[in-house]
């Protein structure tokens, strides 16, 4: 699905220099490298403030806390985005209000959002595509609720020239290694146009301190981006747009090569899409998965079990039905899509997909030997 060694090989010299610079500095947590990356990443997103944190899930939690969400507050979100938002809400003691998605884009449906009551909206830009932000912001404003963007799959994604992270009251990014911009380990950031939100998140990421050993707010935590990861991210950030274009080119090649009556292909050619994942739909998804496994083709499902059906909730959401979300969870399948994927491998994957159901395998997807 990914080739992180190939991804970093051309940068080995620059990355080694960056890590050595940190070692030689003798300063490893919240120093010049973090401040430098925060400034560069904020500018990239088109907002004045970025605050480095330990990972993307913490970024969601701290962004929500930063806009004033806490225990008992109701937060609207989708249930098809991997459960990270739910993890953050449960940590905050906030209440998930699951809203169904628009089936074509797999992102939050603004009309359904309008029917709910909520104190904030967490909107996920799934697979590299921006959700319908203009409509969502309009609904949220009428409900008097702040909007937090989950941009963990959308670094650099844009609409009308405005990037992911610059639309809501705050936004969360992950720099997990397989994201469009990844660290050599965990990392995350909250970006915001609000100086007040940035200040609150800066306190919340470090014990609730406004200055050393002076705790002014809580519940806070320790969630810091470290100097080594910030130095690595500063080396990688200038390459992000090129990598995003390479992902979109892989997606375009799949679109041209895959021809199958049982499959629905994603619209990665939509403007501003950054091709984080190439997710197609197939009513016979599990058979397609077995077929690809038998042909040695890597693939994954993002994501098989929606949040409202996760065992952590017990029967709390047993009566809740989200038909589009549930259909998508049963039908989605992701093909390899990363910047270093060679064209001939894209073609091999496409050929294997096209051969699905051609009568060459048994019910387990194993090839029938003649
Ligand atoms: C990866 C991801 C996260 C969480 O990021 P971590 O750094 O792994 O905590 C949050 N939301 C989405 C949509 C993601 O894909």
mmCIF file of C-alpha atoms and ligand atoms in Angstrom:
data_model
loop_
_atom_site.group_PDB
_atom_site.id
_atom_site.type_symbol
_atom_site.label_atom_id
_atom_site.label_comp_id
_atom_site.label_asym_id
_atom_site.label_seq_id
_atom_site.Cartn_x
_atom_site.Cartn_y
_atom_site.Cartn_z
ATOM 1 C CA UNK A 1 0.000 0.000 0.000
ATOM 2 C CA UNK A 2 2.940 2.309 0.727
ATOM 3 C CA UNK A 3 6.688 2.328 0.101
ATOM 4 C CA UNK A 4 8.070 4.581 2.795
ATOM 5 C CA UNK A 5 11.687 3.548 2.137
ATOM 6 C CA UNK A 6 11.409 4.653 -1.513
ATOM 7 C CA UNK A 7 9.594 7.796 -0.373
ATOM 8 C CA UNK A 8 12.482 8.897 1.862
ATOM 9 C CA UNK A 9 15.463 7.610 -0.127
ATOM 10 C CA UNK A 10 15.909 10.759 -2.283
ATOM 11 C CA UNK A 11 15.855 12.879 0.897
ATOM 12 C CA UNK A 12 18.244 10.705 2.943
ATOM 13 C CA UNK A 13 21.051 13.283 2.953
ATOM 14 C CA UNK A 14 18.839 16.232 3.896
ATOM 15 C CA UNK A 15 17.001 14.224 6.570
ATOM 16 C CA UNK A 16 20.253 13.006 8.118
ATOM 17 C CA UNK A 17 21.577 16.572 8.197
ATOM 18 C CA UNK A 18 18.357 17.773 9.845
ATOM 19 C CA UNK A 19 18.457 15.087 12.547
ATOM 20 C CA UNK A 20 22.173 15.738 13.155
ATOM 21 C CA UNK A 21 21.400 19.470 13.537
ATOM 22 C CA UNK A 22 18.947 18.595 16.324
ATOM 23 C CA UNK A 23 21.397 16.214 18.030
ATOM 24 C CA UNK A 24 24.130 18.850 17.925
ATOM 25 C CA UNK A 25 21.779 21.505 19.318
ATOM 26 C CA UNK A 26 21.189 19.477 22.480
ATOM 27 C CA UNK A 27 17.555 20.731 22.526
ATOM 28 C CA UNK A 28 14.896 18.098 21.816
ATOM 29 C CA UNK A 29 11.427 19.339 22.832
ATOM 30 C CA UNK A 30 9.652 22.578 21.788
ATOM 31 C CA UNK A 31 12.539 24.581 20.429
ATOM 32 C CA UNK A 32 13.601 26.338 17.246
ATOM 33 C CA UNK A 33 12.753 23.436 14.915
ATOM 34 C CA UNK A 34 9.151 23.210 16.149
ATOM 35 C CA UNK A 35 8.711 26.997 15.973
ATOM 36 C CA UNK A 36 10.179 27.058 12.435
ATOM 37 C CA UNK A 37 7.961 24.234 11.211
ATOM 38 C CA UNK A 38 4.864 25.740 12.833
ATOM 39 C CA UNK A 39 5.481 28.990 10.974
ATOM 40 C CA UNK A 40 6.088 27.276 7.629
ATOM 41 C CA UNK A 41 3.100 24.951 7.967
ATOM 42 C CA UNK A 42 0.737 27.758 8.988
ATOM 43 C CA UNK A 43 1.847 29.736 5.914
ATOM 44 C CA UNK A 44 1.341 26.660 3.715
ATOM 45 C CA UNK A 45 -2.224 26.245 5.004
ATOM 46 C CA UNK A 46 -2.925 29.964 4.661
ATOM 47 C CA UNK A 47 -3.560 30.677 8.358
ATOM 48 C CA UNK A 48 -1.561 32.703 10.890
ATOM 49 C CA UNK A 49 -1.137 29.991 13.567
ATOM 50 C CA UNK A 50 -0.005 26.366 13.789
ATOM 51 C CA UNK A 51 0.652 24.479 17.027
ATOM 52 C CA UNK A 52 2.641 21.234 16.832
ATOM 53 C CA UNK A 53 1.267 18.340 18.883
ATOM 54 C CA UNK A 54 2.075 14.659 19.341
ATOM 55 C CA UNK A 55 -0.320 13.102 16.787
ATOM 56 C CA UNK A 56 -3.484 13.679 14.770
ATOM 57 C CA UNK A 57 -5.920 12.283 17.323
ATOM 58 C CA UNK A 58 -4.567 14.627 19.991
ATOM 59 C CA UNK A 59 -4.803 17.432 17.419
ATOM 60 C CA UNK A 60 -8.561 16.777 17.036
ATOM 61 C CA UNK A 61 -9.049 16.649 20.795
ATOM 62 C CA UNK A 62 -7.047 19.826 21.456
ATOM 63 C CA UNK A 63 -8.624 21.709 18.532
ATOM 64 C CA UNK A 64 -12.097 20.905 19.899
ATOM 65 C CA UNK A 65 -11.038 21.885 23.438
ATOM 66 C CA UNK A 66 -9.480 25.016 21.948
ATOM 67 C CA UNK A 67 -12.833 26.122 20.499
ATOM 68 C CA UNK A 68 -14.495 25.501 23.868
ATOM 69 C CA UNK A 69 -15.781 21.911 23.664
ATOM 70 C CA UNK A 70 -15.701 19.798 26.819
ATOM 71 C CA UNK A 71 -17.609 17.300 28.933
ATOM 72 C CA UNK A 72 -21.220 16.773 27.859
ATOM 73 C CA UNK A 73 -21.037 18.915 24.721
ATOM 74 C CA UNK A 74 -22.575 17.492 21.548
ATOM 75 C CA UNK A 75 -20.285 17.233 18.533
ATOM 76 C CA UNK A 76 -21.618 16.331 15.083
ATOM 77 C CA UNK A 77 -19.354 14.081 13.003
ATOM 78 C CA UNK A 78 -19.452 11.280 10.456
ATOM 79 C CA UNK A 79 -19.087 7.588 11.311
ATOM 80 C CA UNK A 80 -17.090 6.442 8.249
ATOM 81 C CA UNK A 81 -13.757 8.138 8.948
ATOM 82 C CA UNK A 82 -11.826 5.574 10.958
ATOM 83 C CA UNK A 83 -12.953 6.397 14.492
ATOM 84 C CA UNK A 84 -10.273 9.001 15.264
ATOM 85 C CA UNK A 85 -12.841 11.726 15.900
ATOM 86 C CA UNK A 86 -14.774 9.400 18.191
ATOM 87 C CA UNK A 87 -11.589 8.606 20.146
ATOM 88 C CA UNK A 88 -11.007 12.331 20.658
ATOM 89 C CA UNK A 89 -14.634 12.937 21.713
ATOM 90 C CA UNK A 90 -14.606 10.095 24.243
ATOM 91 C CA UNK A 91 -11.369 11.468 25.724
ATOM 92 C CA UNK A 92 -13.046 14.886 26.069
ATOM 93 C CA UNK A 93 -16.206 13.413 27.600
ATOM 94 C CA UNK A 94 -18.149 14.960 24.700
ATOM 95 C CA UNK A 95 -21.146 13.311 23.018
ATOM 96 C CA UNK A 96 -20.862 12.048 19.445
ATOM 97 C CA UNK A 97 -23.799 13.048 17.220
ATOM 98 C CA UNK A 98 -23.328 10.850 14.172
ATOM 99 C CA UNK A 99 -24.563 12.293 10.876
ATOM 100 C CA UNK A 100 -24.851 10.331 7.652
ATOM 101 C CA UNK A 101 -22.634 11.141 4.670
ATOM 102 C CA UNK A 102 -23.379 12.174 1.128
ATOM 103 C CA UNK A 103 -22.998 8.872 -0.683
ATOM 104 C CA UNK A 104 -21.162 10.314 -3.706
ATOM 105 C CA UNK A 105 -18.448 12.137 -1.751
ATOM 106 C CA UNK A 106 -18.410 9.990 1.439
ATOM 107 C CA UNK A 107 -18.269 13.248 3.442
ATOM 108 C CA UNK A 108 -20.666 14.946 5.887
ATOM 109 C CA UNK A 109 -24.080 15.700 4.353
ATOM 110 C CA UNK A 110 -24.910 19.364 5.166
ATOM 111 C CA UNK A 111 -28.685 18.876 4.791
ATOM 112 C CA UNK A 112 -28.679 16.036 7.344
ATOM 113 C CA UNK A 113 -26.412 18.059 9.642
ATOM 114 C CA UNK A 114 -29.060 20.800 9.658
ATOM 115 C CA UNK A 115 -31.589 18.399 11.287
ATOM 116 C CA UNK A 116 -29.419 17.764 14.368
ATOM 117 C CA UNK A 117 -28.672 19.711 17.554
ATOM 118 C CA UNK A 118 -24.993 20.160 18.304
ATOM 119 C CA UNK A 119 -22.443 22.422 19.997
ATOM 120 C CA UNK A 120 -19.695 21.925 17.399
ATOM 121 C CA UNK A 121 -19.059 20.191 14.075
ATOM 122 C CA UNK A 122 -16.053 17.990 13.321
ATOM 123 C CA UNK A 123 -15.789 17.667 9.537
ATOM 124 C CA UNK A 124 -13.439 15.084 7.988
ATOM 125 C CA UNK A 125 -11.948 15.640 4.529
ATOM 126 C CA UNK A 126 -11.930 11.959 3.670
ATOM 127 C CA UNK A 127 -9.491 10.284 1.245
ATOM 128 C CA UNK A 128 -7.966 13.624 0.149
ATOM 129 C CA UNK A 129 -11.144 15.449 -0.832
ATOM 130 C CA UNK A 130 -12.559 18.498 0.898
ATOM 131 C CA UNK A 131 -16.040 18.116 2.342
ATOM 132 C CA UNK A 132 -18.693 20.633 1.246
ATOM 133 C CA UNK A 133 -17.299 23.394 3.480
ATOM 134 C CA UNK A 134 -19.336 26.354 2.214
ATOM 135 C CA UNK A 135 -22.615 24.529 2.961
ATOM 136 C CA UNK A 136 -21.367 23.057 6.258
ATOM 137 C CA UNK A 137 -20.099 26.436 7.505
ATOM 138 C CA UNK A 138 -23.437 28.015 6.622
ATOM 139 C CA UNK A 139 -25.389 25.368 8.580
ATOM 140 C CA UNK A 140 -22.983 25.537 11.547
ATOM 141 C CA UNK A 141 -23.209 29.339 11.670
ATOM 142 C CA UNK A 142 -27.017 29.168 11.822
ATOM 143 C CA UNK A 143 -26.706 26.710 14.729
ATOM 144 C CA UNK A 144 -24.124 28.977 16.415
ATOM 145 C CA UNK A 145 -21.582 26.134 16.450
ATOM 146 C CA UNK A 146 -17.843 26.258 15.727
ATOM 147 C CA UNK A 147 -16.368 24.000 13.022
ATOM 148 C CA UNK A 148 -13.195 21.932 13.407
ATOM 149 C CA UNK A 149 -11.719 20.356 10.275
ATOM 150 C CA UNK A 150 -10.049 16.935 10.404
ATOM 151 C CA UNK A 151 -7.387 17.359 7.694
ATOM 152 C CA UNK A 152 -5.394 14.181 8.454
ATOM 153 C CA UNK A 153 -6.062 12.929 4.895
ATOM 154 C CA UNK A 154 -6.052 16.300 3.169
ATOM 155 C CA UNK A 155 -2.718 18.143 3.511
ATOM 156 C CA UNK A 156 -2.796 20.698 0.701
ATOM 157 C CA UNK A 157 -6.311 19.878 -0.531
ATOM 158 C CA UNK A 158 -8.130 23.004 -1.652
ATOM 159 C CA UNK A 159 -11.312 24.550 -2.983
ATOM 160 C CA UNK A 160 -11.560 27.951 -4.678
ATOM 161 C CA UNK A 161 -7.877 28.468 -3.864
ATOM 162 C CA UNK A 162 -8.362 27.970 -0.113
ATOM 163 C CA UNK A 163 -6.572 25.091 1.525
ATOM 164 C CA UNK A 164 -7.811 22.512 4.019
ATOM 165 C CA UNK A 165 -7.389 23.899 7.515
ATOM 166 C CA UNK A 166 -8.166 27.512 6.597
ATOM 167 C CA UNK A 167 -11.965 27.197 6.581
ATOM 168 C CA UNK A 168 -13.056 26.223 10.075
ATOM 169 C CA UNK A 169 -12.455 27.763 13.501
ATOM 170 C CA UNK A 170 -9.585 25.307 13.929
ATOM 171 C CA UNK A 171 -8.213 22.275 12.096
ATOM 172 C CA UNK A 172 -6.328 19.109 13.002
ATOM 173 C CA UNK A 173 -3.542 17.488 10.997
ATOM 174 C CA UNK A 174 -1.738 14.176 11.486
ATOM 175 C CA UNK A 175 1.835 13.564 10.345
ATOM 176 C CA UNK A 176 1.635 9.789 10.750
ATOM 177 C CA UNK A 177 4.179 8.335 8.284
ATOM 178 C CA UNK A 178 1.659 7.262 5.603
ATOM 179 C CA UNK A 179 -0.166 10.618 5.438
ATOM 180 C CA UNK A 180 0.469 12.954 2.493
ATOM 181 C CA UNK A 181 2.938 14.773 4.768
ATOM 182 C CA UNK A 182 4.405 12.309 7.258
ATOM 183 C CA UNK A 183 7.039 12.389 9.983
ATOM 184 C CA UNK A 184 9.469 9.567 10.815
ATOM 185 C CA UNK A 185 7.129 8.578 13.624
ATOM 186 C CA UNK A 186 4.122 10.323 15.127
ATOM 187 C CA UNK A 187 3.284 14.006 14.877
ATOM 188 C CA UNK A 188 0.356 16.370 14.498
ATOM 189 C CA UNK A 189 -0.671 20.016 14.409
ATOM 190 C CA UNK A 190 -3.602 22.284 15.113
ATOM 191 C CA UNK A 191 -3.933 25.231 12.736
ATOM 192 C CA UNK A 192 -6.233 28.199 13.245
ATOM 193 C CA UNK A 193 -6.840 31.784 12.223
ATOM 194 C CA UNK A 194 -7.664 32.681 15.835
ATOM 195 C CA UNK A 195 -4.897 33.887 18.141
ATOM 196 C CA UNK A 196 -7.074 32.960 21.125
ATOM 197 C CA UNK A 197 -7.604 29.367 19.971
ATOM 198 C CA UNK A 198 -3.872 29.022 19.211
ATOM 199 C CA UNK A 199 -2.995 30.290 22.680
ATOM 200 C CA UNK A 200 -5.416 27.856 24.362
ATOM 201 C CA UNK A 201 -4.048 24.912 22.362
ATOM 202 C CA UNK A 202 -0.462 25.928 23.248
ATOM 203 C CA UNK A 203 -1.428 25.733 26.916
ATOM 204 C CA UNK A 204 -3.433 22.541 26.595
ATOM 205 C CA UNK A 205 -0.592 20.676 24.832
ATOM 206 C CA UNK A 206 1.735 21.297 27.794
ATOM 207 C CA UNK A 207 0.175 20.684 31.232
ATOM 208 C CA UNK A 208 -2.091 23.754 30.992
ATOM 209 C CA UNK A 209 0.881 26.045 31.566
ATOM 210 C CA UNK A 210 0.929 29.675 30.469
ATOM 211 C CA UNK A 211 4.574 29.674 31.589
ATOM 212 C CA UNK A 212 6.867 27.152 33.192
ATOM 213 C CA UNK A 213 5.372 25.414 36.256
ATOM 214 C CA UNK A 214 2.310 27.741 36.192
ATOM 215 C CA UNK A 215 -0.861 25.797 35.436
ATOM 216 C CA UNK A 216 -3.751 28.020 34.355
ATOM 217 C CA UNK A 217 -6.092 25.691 32.468
ATOM 218 C CA UNK A 218 -7.313 22.128 32.292
ATOM 219 C CA UNK A 219 -7.980 19.347 31.704
ATOM 220 C CA UNK A 220 -4.702 19.619 29.783
ATOM 221 C CA UNK A 221 -2.159 17.048 28.717
ATOM 222 C CA UNK A 222 1.359 16.554 27.470
ATOM 223 C CA UNK A 223 1.142 16.382 23.671
ATOM 224 C CA UNK A 224 4.150 17.976 21.992
ATOM 225 C CA UNK A 225 5.725 17.678 18.582
ATOM 226 C CA UNK A 226 9.412 16.998 19.139
ATOM 227 C CA UNK A 227 12.374 18.739 17.538
ATOM 228 C CA UNK A 228 13.526 15.761 15.449
ATOM 229 C CA UNK A 229 10.096 15.306 13.840
ATOM 230 C CA UNK A 230 9.730 19.061 13.256
ATOM 231 C CA UNK A 231 13.147 19.161 11.533
ATOM 232 C CA UNK A 232 12.144 16.184 9.358
ATOM 233 C CA UNK A 233 8.807 17.795 8.470
ATOM 234 C CA UNK A 234 10.545 21.043 7.491
ATOM 235 C CA UNK A 235 12.681 19.094 5.013
ATOM 236 C CA UNK A 236 9.626 17.344 3.578
ATOM 237 C CA UNK A 237 7.088 20.219 3.417
ATOM 238 C CA UNK A 238 8.507 21.820 0.205
ATOM 239 C CA UNK A 239 7.914 18.475 -1.588
ATOM 240 C CA UNK A 240 4.276 18.107 -0.536
ATOM 241 C CA UNK A 241 2.669 19.648 -3.625
ATOM 242 C CA UNK A 242 4.794 17.481 -5.929
ATOM 243 C CA UNK A 243 3.899 14.335 -3.987
ATOM 244 C CA UNK A 244 0.204 15.263 -4.055
ATOM 245 C CA UNK A 245 0.391 15.696 -7.847
ATOM 246 C CA UNK A 246 2.073 12.277 -8.149
ATOM 247 C CA UNK A 247 -0.756 10.676 -6.118
ATOM 248 C CA UNK A 248 -3.372 12.301 -8.351
ATOM 249 C CA UNK A 249 -1.481 11.023 -11.429
ATOM 250 C CA UNK A 250 -1.628 7.458 -10.041
ATOM 251 C CA UNK A 251 -5.370 7.891 -9.537
ATOM 252 C CA UNK A 252 -5.809 9.224 -13.085
ATOM 253 C CA UNK A 253 -3.939 6.197 -14.447
ATOM 254 C CA UNK A 254 -6.258 3.847 -12.514
ATOM 255 C CA UNK A 255 -9.272 5.685 -13.889
ATOM 256 C CA UNK A 256 -8.042 5.295 -17.442
ATOM 257 C CA UNK A 257 -7.070 1.625 -17.014
ATOM 258 C CA UNK A 258 -9.856 0.126 -14.874
ATOM 259 C CA UNK A 259 -12.947 -0.998 -16.776
ATOM 260 C CA UNK A 260 -15.340 -3.130 -14.799
ATOM 261 C CA UNK A 261 -19.136 -3.143 -14.722
ATOM 262 C CA UNK A 262 -19.236 -4.041 -10.996
ATOM 263 C CA UNK A 263 -17.038 -1.181 -9.820
ATOM 264 C CA UNK A 264 -17.586 2.502 -9.102
ATOM 265 C CA UNK A 265 -14.383 4.513 -9.311
ATOM 266 C CA UNK A 266 -13.649 7.600 -7.197
ATOM 267 C CA UNK A 267 -13.522 11.104 -8.661
ATOM 268 C CA UNK A 268 -9.958 11.888 -7.739
ATOM 269 C CA UNK A 269 -9.809 14.275 -10.705
ATOM 270 C CA UNK A 270 -12.102 16.641 -8.752
ATOM 271 C CA UNK A 271 -10.222 19.966 -8.419
ATOM 272 C CA UNK A 272 -8.192 20.308 -5.236
ATOM 273 C CA UNK A 273 -8.156 16.553 -4.482
ATOM 274 C CA UNK A 274 -4.817 15.306 -3.109
ATOM 275 C CA UNK A 275 -5.270 11.565 -3.716
ATOM 276 C CA UNK A 276 -4.602 10.379 -0.171
ATOM 277 C CA UNK A 277 -6.415 7.100 -0.841
ATOM 278 C CA UNK A 278 -7.817 5.542 -4.023
ATOM 279 C CA UNK A 279 -11.115 4.109 -2.820
ATOM 280 C CA UNK A 280 -13.451 2.314 -5.197
ATOM 281 C CA UNK A 281 -16.819 0.707 -4.488
ATOM 282 C CA UNK A 282 -17.929 -2.824 -5.203
ATOM 283 C CA UNK A 283 -21.136 -4.503 -3.998
ATOM 284 C CA UNK A 284 -19.115 -7.755 -3.898
ATOM 285 C CA UNK A 285 -16.282 -6.154 -1.957
ATOM 286 C CA UNK A 286 -15.242 -9.228 0.019
ATOM 287 C CA UNK A 287 -15.027 -11.316 -3.164
ATOM 288 C CA UNK A 288 -12.963 -8.577 -4.831
ATOM 289 C CA UNK A 289 -10.676 -8.536 -1.786
ATOM 290 C CA UNK A 290 -10.193 -12.315 -1.974
ATOM 291 C CA UNK A 291 -9.491 -12.030 -5.703
ATOM 292 C CA UNK A 292 -6.850 -9.338 -5.160
ATOM 293 C CA UNK A 293 -5.262 -11.299 -2.302
ATOM 294 C CA UNK A 294 -5.016 -14.357 -4.552
ATOM 295 C CA UNK A 295 -3.279 -12.211 -7.176
ATOM 296 C CA UNK A 296 -0.834 -10.748 -4.673
ATOM 297 C CA UNK A 297 -2.283 -7.227 -4.944
ATOM 298 C CA UNK A 298 -2.042 -5.153 -1.749
ATOM 299 C CA UNK A 299 -5.270 -3.418 -0.761
ATOM 300 C CA UNK A 300 -7.125 -2.323 2.346
ATOM 301 C CA UNK A 301 -10.571 -1.243 3.554
ATOM 302 C CA UNK A 302 -10.964 2.318 4.882
ATOM 303 C CA UNK A 303 -13.027 1.561 6.956
ATOM 304 C CA UNK A 304 -14.928 -1.684 7.539
ATOM 305 C CA UNK A 305 -16.887 -0.952 10.766
ATOM 306 C CA UNK A 306 -18.566 2.458 11.222
ATOM 307 C CA UNK A 307 -18.055 4.329 14.489
ATOM 308 C CA UNK A 308 -21.630 3.889 15.722
ATOM 309 C CA UNK A 309 -21.262 0.086 15.458
ATOM 310 C CA UNK A 310 -17.954 -0.091 17.364
ATOM 311 C CA UNK A 311 -18.063 -2.312 20.475
ATOM 312 C CA UNK A 312 -16.808 0.556 22.669
ATOM 313 C CA UNK A 313 -20.337 2.058 22.584
ATOM 314 C CA UNK A 314 -22.168 -1.081 23.739
ATOM 315 C CA UNK A 315 -25.794 -0.694 22.606
ATOM 316 C CA UNK A 316 -25.835 3.102 22.931
ATOM 317 C CA UNK A 317 -26.336 3.612 19.173
ATOM 318 C CA UNK A 318 -28.121 0.322 18.471
ATOM 319 C CA UNK A 319 -31.179 2.175 17.135
ATOM 320 C CA UNK A 320 -29.216 4.577 14.944
ATOM 321 C CA UNK A 321 -29.216 3.902 11.223
ATOM 322 C CA UNK A 322 -26.892 5.680 8.815
ATOM 323 C CA UNK A 323 -27.734 4.002 5.506
ATOM 324 C CA UNK A 324 -25.146 5.677 3.253
ATOM 325 C CA UNK A 325 -22.394 5.201 5.833
ATOM 326 C CA UNK A 326 -23.280 1.539 6.306
ATOM 327 C CA UNK A 327 -23.431 0.849 2.545
ATOM 328 C CA UNK A 328 -20.054 2.525 2.058
ATOM 329 C CA UNK A 329 -18.431 0.565 4.894
ATOM 330 C CA UNK A 330 -19.647 -2.650 3.252
ATOM 331 C CA UNK A 331 -18.489 -1.697 -0.259
ATOM 332 C CA UNK A 332 -15.296 0.405 -0.149
ATOM 333 C CA UNK A 333 -11.877 -0.971 -1.059
ATOM 334 C CA UNK A 334 -8.594 0.963 -1.334
ATOM 335 C CA UNK A 335 -5.945 0.266 -3.974
ATOM 336 C CA UNK A 336 -2.281 1.259 -3.554
ATOM 337 C CA UNK A 337 -1.896 4.986 -4.278
ATOM 338 C CA UNK A 338 1.316 6.711 -3.240
ATOM 339 C CA UNK A 339 3.778 9.027 -4.982
ATOM 340 C CA UNK A 340 6.455 6.402 -5.702
ATOM 341 C CA UNK A 341 4.139 3.748 -7.162
ATOM 342 C CA UNK A 342 5.615 2.966 -10.616
ATOM 343 C CA UNK A 343 3.283 3.206 -13.629
ATOM 344 C CA UNK A 344 3.802 -0.462 -14.510
ATOM 345 C CA UNK A 345 2.644 -1.472 -11.032
ATOM 346 C CA UNK A 346 -0.438 0.712 -11.391
ATOM 347 C CA UNK A 347 -1.134 -1.103 -14.661
ATOM 348 C CA UNK A 348 -0.643 -4.527 -13.016
ATOM 349 C CA UNK A 349 -3.043 -3.631 -10.216
ATOM 350 C CA UNK A 350 -5.576 -2.347 -12.770
ATOM 351 C CA UNK A 351 -5.243 -5.535 -14.829
ATOM 352 C CA UNK A 352 -5.833 -7.670 -11.723
ATOM 353 C CA UNK A 353 -8.913 -5.577 -10.870
ATOM 354 C CA UNK A 354 -10.231 -5.890 -14.434
ATOM 355 C CA UNK A 355 -9.870 -9.697 -14.216
ATOM 356 C CA UNK A 356 -12.168 -9.847 -11.155
ATOM 357 C CA UNK A 357 -14.984 -12.326 -11.689
ATOM 358 C CA UNK A 358 -13.605 -13.572 -14.995
ATOM 359 C CA UNK A 359 -14.128 -17.140 -13.802
ATOM 360 C CA UNK A 360 -10.509 -17.844 -12.986
ATOM 361 C CA UNK A 361 -10.856 -18.332 -9.256
ATOM 362 C CA UNK A 362 -12.849 -20.266 -6.699
ATOM 363 C CA UNK A 363 -15.062 -18.721 -4.030
ATOM 364 C CA UNK A 364 -12.031 -18.004 -1.845
ATOM 365 C CA UNK A 365 -10.415 -15.999 -4.632
ATOM 366 C CA UNK A 366 -7.789 -18.692 -5.176
ATOM 367 C CA UNK A 367 -6.772 -19.192 -8.807
ATOM 368 C CA UNK A 368 -8.196 -22.390 -10.333
ATOM 369 C CA UNK A 369 -5.389 -24.448 -11.763
ATOM 370 C CA UNK A 370 -6.267 -25.850 -15.177
HETATM 371 C C1 LIG B 1 -4.748 9.226 10.534
HETATM 372 C C2 LIG B 1 -5.988 9.959 10.843
HETATM 373 C C3 LIG B 1 -6.196 10.568 12.093
HETATM 374 C C4 LIG B 1 -5.330 10.345 13.298
HETATM 375 O O1 LIG B 1 -4.009 10.595 13.187
HETATM 376 P P1 LIG B 1 -2.963 9.937 14.203
HETATM 377 O O2 LIG B 1 -1.751 10.783 14.017
HETATM 378 O O3 LIG B 1 -2.756 8.526 13.772
HETATM 379 O O4 LIG B 1 -3.519 10.043 15.578
HETATM 380 C C5 LIG B 1 -7.334 11.340 12.272
HETATM 381 N N1 LIG B 1 -8.251 11.459 11.287
HETATM 382 C C6 LIG B 1 -8.114 10.858 10.094
HETATM 383 C C7 LIG B 1 -9.172 11.055 9.060
HETATM 384 C C8 LIG B 1 -6.985 10.072 9.831
HETATM 385 O O5 LIG B 1 -6.870 9.474 8.639
#
